[in-house]
Amino acid sequence: MDPVTTGHLLGGKVVYRQFSTGNRTGLEPVLMAAFVPARPGQTVMEGGCGAGAGLLCLSNRVPRLTGIGLEHDGATAALAGHNFMLNHRHDLHVRHATLPALPDDPLLSGPGVRRIDHAFANPPWHGQESSASPHTQRDLARRLPTGALGGWVRALAAQLRHHGTLTMALPASLLAACCTAMESAQLGRIRVLPFWPRAGQAARIMLVQGRANSRAGSEMLPGLVLHEADGRFTPAARAILEQGMPLTA
């Protein structure tokens, strides 16, 4: 296994180890976890969980969650499992799986049964037409085959209980494709939450959330400015990234 570094998430509330080379965790899993409307005792699933940042942040905010993370890279999946144990999150589990294929697991739906209350994912943002990275783990985290986003949405949405939610962290360029895929997967009440790097700048990151079997219309939420003019996080961003507060709208 490649060397790992040890750091923290949520202002020190979560101990987090990740590979020193390859893809490094950014803000997206923390922001995404803050937007998932999970309640204590529910079951959640993350597609492409990496080393487990999203599930760790969500379970820090919401107690007594059962969670399953799906990760394509075997070494990264093993590291996620290590991070879960390191933080004493014994109800979080990781499975080596490549979406849209799903593992055979009792936490996932059987014939006619859906057990997942909320699913979420921060899929690769670039298509196969973009330049490949020589580092395998980084390339897996960066590039997704053309049209694969719809497969991720369908696979995750198919696990949701009635009115369960699917939350995706995406670049603004994939907003239209994500909304189309969610509507095709019978997800309604699609809510879009943009993040502006600084006031007056175009949003680069968006959270898109749909609700299973809902007929409510779409919503563009107020969004959040991440940085002050001098580069520091805004107080609202710090409350989420450092204090673990939820993103409510």
Coordinates of C-alpha atoms in Angstrom, one line a residue:
M1 CA 0.0 0.0 0.0
D2 CA 1.2 3.5 -0.8
P3 CA 2.3 5.8 2.1
V4 CA -0.5 7.6 3.9
T5 CA -0.7 10.9 5.7
T6 CA -2.8 11.5 8.9
G7 CA -4.9 14.6 9.2
H8 CA -8.3 15.7 10.5
L9 CA -11.7 16.7 9.2
L10 CA -14.3 18.9 10.9
G11 CA -11.8 20.9 12.9
G12 CA -10.3 17.8 14.5
K13 CA -13.5 15.9 15.2
V14 CA -12.5 13.2 12.6
V15 CA -9.1 11.5 12.2
Y16 CA -8.5 11.0 8.5
R17 CA -5.8 9.1 6.7
Q18 CA -5.3 9.3 2.9
F19 CA -2.7 8.3 0.4
S20 CA 0.1 10.8 0.2
T21 CA 0.0 10.5 -3.6
G22 CA -2.9 10.1 -5.9
N23 CA -6.3 11.8 -5.4
R24 CA -6.5 14.0 -2.3
T25 CA -9.8 14.7 -0.5
G26 CA -11.2 18.2 -1.1
L27 CA -14.1 20.2 0.3
E28 CA -16.8 18.3 -1.7
P29 CA -17.3 15.2 0.6
V30 CA -17.6 17.5 3.7
L31 CA -20.1 19.8 2.0
M32 CA -22.1 16.9 0.6
A33 CA -22.3 15.2 4.0
A34 CA -23.6 18.4 5.5
F35 CA -26.5 18.5 3.0
V36 CA -27.7 14.9 3.4
P37 CA -31.0 15.0 5.4
A38 CA -30.3 11.9 7.4
R39 CA -31.8 11.2 10.8
P40 CA -30.5 9.1 13.7
G41 CA -30.9 5.4 13.1
Q42 CA -31.2 5.6 9.3
T43 CA -29.2 3.7 6.7
V44 CA -27.1 5.6 4.2
M45 CA -24.9 4.6 1.2
E46 CA -22.1 6.5 -0.6
G47 CA -21.0 5.7 -4.1
G48 CA -17.3 6.1 -4.8
C49 CA -16.6 6.7 -1.1
G50 CA -12.8 7.0 -1.5
A51 CA -11.1 6.8 1.9
G52 CA -14.4 7.4 3.7
A53 CA -14.5 11.2 4.3
G54 CA -18.2 11.7 3.4
L55 CA -19.5 8.9 5.6
L56 CA -17.2 9.9 8.5
C57 CA -18.4 13.5 8.4
L58 CA -22.1 12.5 8.1
S59 CA -21.9 10.0 10.9
N60 CA -20.2 12.6 13.1
R61 CA -23.2 14.9 12.7
V62 CA -25.9 12.2 12.8
P63 CA -25.7 9.5 15.5
R64 CA -26.5 5.8 15.1
L65 CA -26.2 5.7 11.3
T66 CA -25.6 2.5 9.5
G67 CA -23.6 3.2 6.4
I68 CA -22.1 1.4 3.4
G69 CA -19.5 2.9 1.1
L70 CA -18.8 1.5 -2.4
E71 CA -15.3 2.0 -3.7
H72 CA -13.8 0.7 -7.0
D73 CA -10.1 0.8 -5.9
G74 CA -9.3 -2.0 -3.5
A75 CA -6.5 -0.3 -1.7
T76 CA -8.6 2.8 -1.2
A77 CA -11.5 0.7 0.0
A78 CA -9.2 -0.9 2.6
L79 CA -8.0 2.5 3.8
A80 CA -11.7 3.6 4.2
G81 CA -12.3 0.6 6.4
H82 CA -9.2 1.5 8.4
N83 CA -10.5 5.1 8.8
F84 CA -13.9 3.8 10.0
M85 CA -12.2 1.6 12.7
L86 CA -9.8 4.5 13.6
N87 CA -12.8 6.7 14.4
H88 CA -14.8 3.9 16.1
R89 CA -17.5 4.0 13.5
H90 CA -18.4 0.3 13.8
D91 CA -21.7 0.7 11.9
L92 CA -19.9 2.0 8.7
H93 CA -18.8 -0.6 6.2
V94 CA -17.0 -0.5 2.9
R95 CA -17.4 -2.8 -0.1
H96 CA -15.1 -3.2 -3.1
A97 CA -17.5 -2.4 -6.0
T98 CA -17.7 -0.6 -9.3
L99 CA -20.8 1.4 -10.0
P100 CA -23.3 0.9 -11.6
A101 CA -22.7 -2.7 -10.5
L102 CA -23.6 -3.3 -6.8
P103 CA -22.3 -5.9 -4.4
D104 CA -24.3 -8.7 -2.9
D105 CA -24.9 -7.3 0.5
P106 CA -27.7 -7.6 3.1
L107 CA -27.6 -3.8 3.6
L108 CA -28.7 -3.4 0.0
S109 CA -32.1 -4.1 -1.5
G110 CA -33.3 -7.5 -2.3
P111 CA -36.3 -8.3 -4.6
G112 CA -39.0 -5.8 -3.8
V113 CA -37.1 -4.4 -0.7
R114 CA -35.3 -1.1 -0.5
R115 CA -33.3 -0.4 2.6
I116 CA -31.4 2.8 1.9
D117 CA -32.8 6.0 3.3
H118 CA -30.2 8.3 1.7
A119 CA -27.5 7.9 -0.9
F120 CA -24.8 10.3 -2.0
A121 CA -21.8 10.5 -4.2
N122 CA -19.0 12.7 -5.5
P123 CA -18.3 11.0 -8.8
P124 CA -15.3 11.7 -11.1
W125 CA -15.8 15.1 -12.8
H126 CA -14.0 14.5 -16.1
G127 CA -14.8 12.4 -19.1
Q128 CA -12.5 10.0 -20.9
E129 CA -11.6 12.7 -23.4
S130 CA -9.6 14.5 -20.7
S131 CA -5.9 13.7 -20.2
A132 CA -5.2 10.5 -18.2
S133 CA -3.2 10.7 -15.0
P134 CA -0.2 8.3 -14.8
H135 CA -1.3 7.6 -11.2
T136 CA -4.0 4.9 -11.3
Q137 CA -5.9 6.0 -8.2
R138 CA -5.9 9.6 -9.2
D139 CA -7.2 8.7 -12.7
L140 CA -10.0 6.6 -11.3
A141 CA -11.1 9.5 -9.1
R142 CA -10.9 12.0 -11.9
R143 CA -12.3 10.4 -15.1
L144 CA -15.6 8.8 -15.7
P145 CA -16.6 7.0 -19.0
T146 CA -19.0 9.0 -21.2
G147 CA -22.6 8.6 -20.1
A148 CA -21.6 6.8 -16.8
L149 CA -23.0 9.6 -14.6
G150 CA -26.5 8.4 -15.5
G151 CA -25.6 4.8 -14.5
W152 CA -24.4 6.0 -11.1
V153 CA -27.7 7.9 -10.6
R154 CA -29.8 5.0 -11.6
A155 CA -27.9 2.5 -9.5
L156 CA -28.0 4.6 -6.4
A157 CA -31.6 5.8 -6.9
A158 CA -32.7 2.1 -7.2
Q159 CA -31.7 1.5 -3.6
L160 CA -33.8 4.3 -2.1
R161 CA -36.8 3.9 0.1
H162 CA -39.9 5.9 -0.7
H163 CA -39.0 9.6 -0.5
G164 CA -35.3 8.8 0.2
T165 CA -32.8 11.2 -1.2
L166 CA -29.8 11.1 -3.6
T167 CA -27.3 13.9 -3.2
M168 CA -24.5 14.4 -5.8
A169 CA -21.5 16.8 -5.6
L170 CA -20.7 18.0 -9.1
P171 CA -19.1 20.8 -11.1
A172 CA -21.5 23.3 -12.6
S173 CA -20.8 21.8 -16.1
L174 CA -22.6 18.5 -15.2
L175 CA -25.7 20.1 -13.7
A176 CA -27.9 19.6 -16.7
A177 CA -26.8 16.0 -17.2
C178 CA -27.4 15.2 -13.5
C179 CA -30.9 16.7 -13.4
T180 CA -31.8 14.8 -16.6
A181 CA -30.5 11.5 -15.0
M182 CA -32.4 12.2 -11.8
E183 CA -35.7 12.8 -13.6
S184 CA -35.2 9.6 -15.6
A185 CA -34.6 7.7 -12.3
Q186 CA -38.0 8.9 -10.9
L187 CA -36.4 11.5 -8.6
G188 CA -38.3 14.7 -8.0
R189 CA -38.0 17.8 -5.9
I190 CA -34.6 18.3 -7.4
R191 CA -32.7 20.9 -5.3
V192 CA -29.6 22.7 -6.5
L193 CA -27.2 24.3 -4.0
P194 CA -24.3 26.3 -5.6
F195 CA -21.1 27.3 -3.9
W196 CA -19.3 30.5 -5.0
P197 CA -15.5 30.6 -4.5
R198 CA -15.9 34.3 -3.6
A199 CA -18.7 36.8 -3.7
G200 CA -19.4 37.8 -7.3
Q201 CA -17.7 34.8 -8.9
A202 CA -19.4 32.0 -10.8
A203 CA -20.2 28.8 -8.9
R204 CA -17.9 25.9 -9.6
I205 CA -19.2 23.3 -7.2
M206 CA -22.9 22.4 -6.8
L207 CA -24.9 19.9 -4.7
V208 CA -27.8 18.4 -6.5
Q209 CA -30.4 16.4 -4.5
G210 CA -33.4 14.5 -5.7
R211 CA -36.1 12.7 -3.7
A212 CA -37.5 9.3 -4.7
N213 CA -41.1 9.3 -6.0
S214 CA -41.6 13.0 -5.3
R215 CA -43.6 15.1 -7.7
A216 CA -42.6 18.4 -6.2
G217 CA -40.9 20.9 -8.6
S218 CA -37.2 21.8 -8.7
E219 CA -35.6 24.5 -6.4
M220 CA -32.5 26.7 -6.8
L221 CA -31.4 27.3 -3.2
P222 CA -29.6 30.4 -2.0
G223 CA -26.1 28.7 -1.9
L224 CA -23.0 29.6 0.0
V225 CA -19.9 31.8 -0.5
L226 CA -16.9 29.8 0.6
H227 CA -14.0 32.4 0.8
E228 CA -13.5 36.0 1.9
A229 CA -11.7 38.3 -0.5
D230 CA -8.4 37.5 1.4
G231 CA -8.9 33.7 0.9
R232 CA -10.1 32.8 4.4
F233 CA -13.2 30.8 4.7
T234 CA -16.3 32.8 5.4
P235 CA -17.9 32.3 8.9
A236 CA -20.8 30.3 7.2
A237 CA -18.3 28.0 5.5
R238 CA -16.3 27.5 8.7
A239 CA -19.4 26.5 10.6
I240 CA -19.9 23.6 8.1
L241 CA -16.3 22.6 7.4
E242 CA -14.9 23.0 10.9
Q243 CA -17.8 22.8 13.3
G244 CA -19.8 20.1 11.4
M245 CA -23.0 22.2 11.1
P246 CA -25.6 21.0 8.6
L247 CA -26.4 22.8 5.4
T248 CA -30.0 23.6 5.8
A249 CA -32.3 25.2 3.2

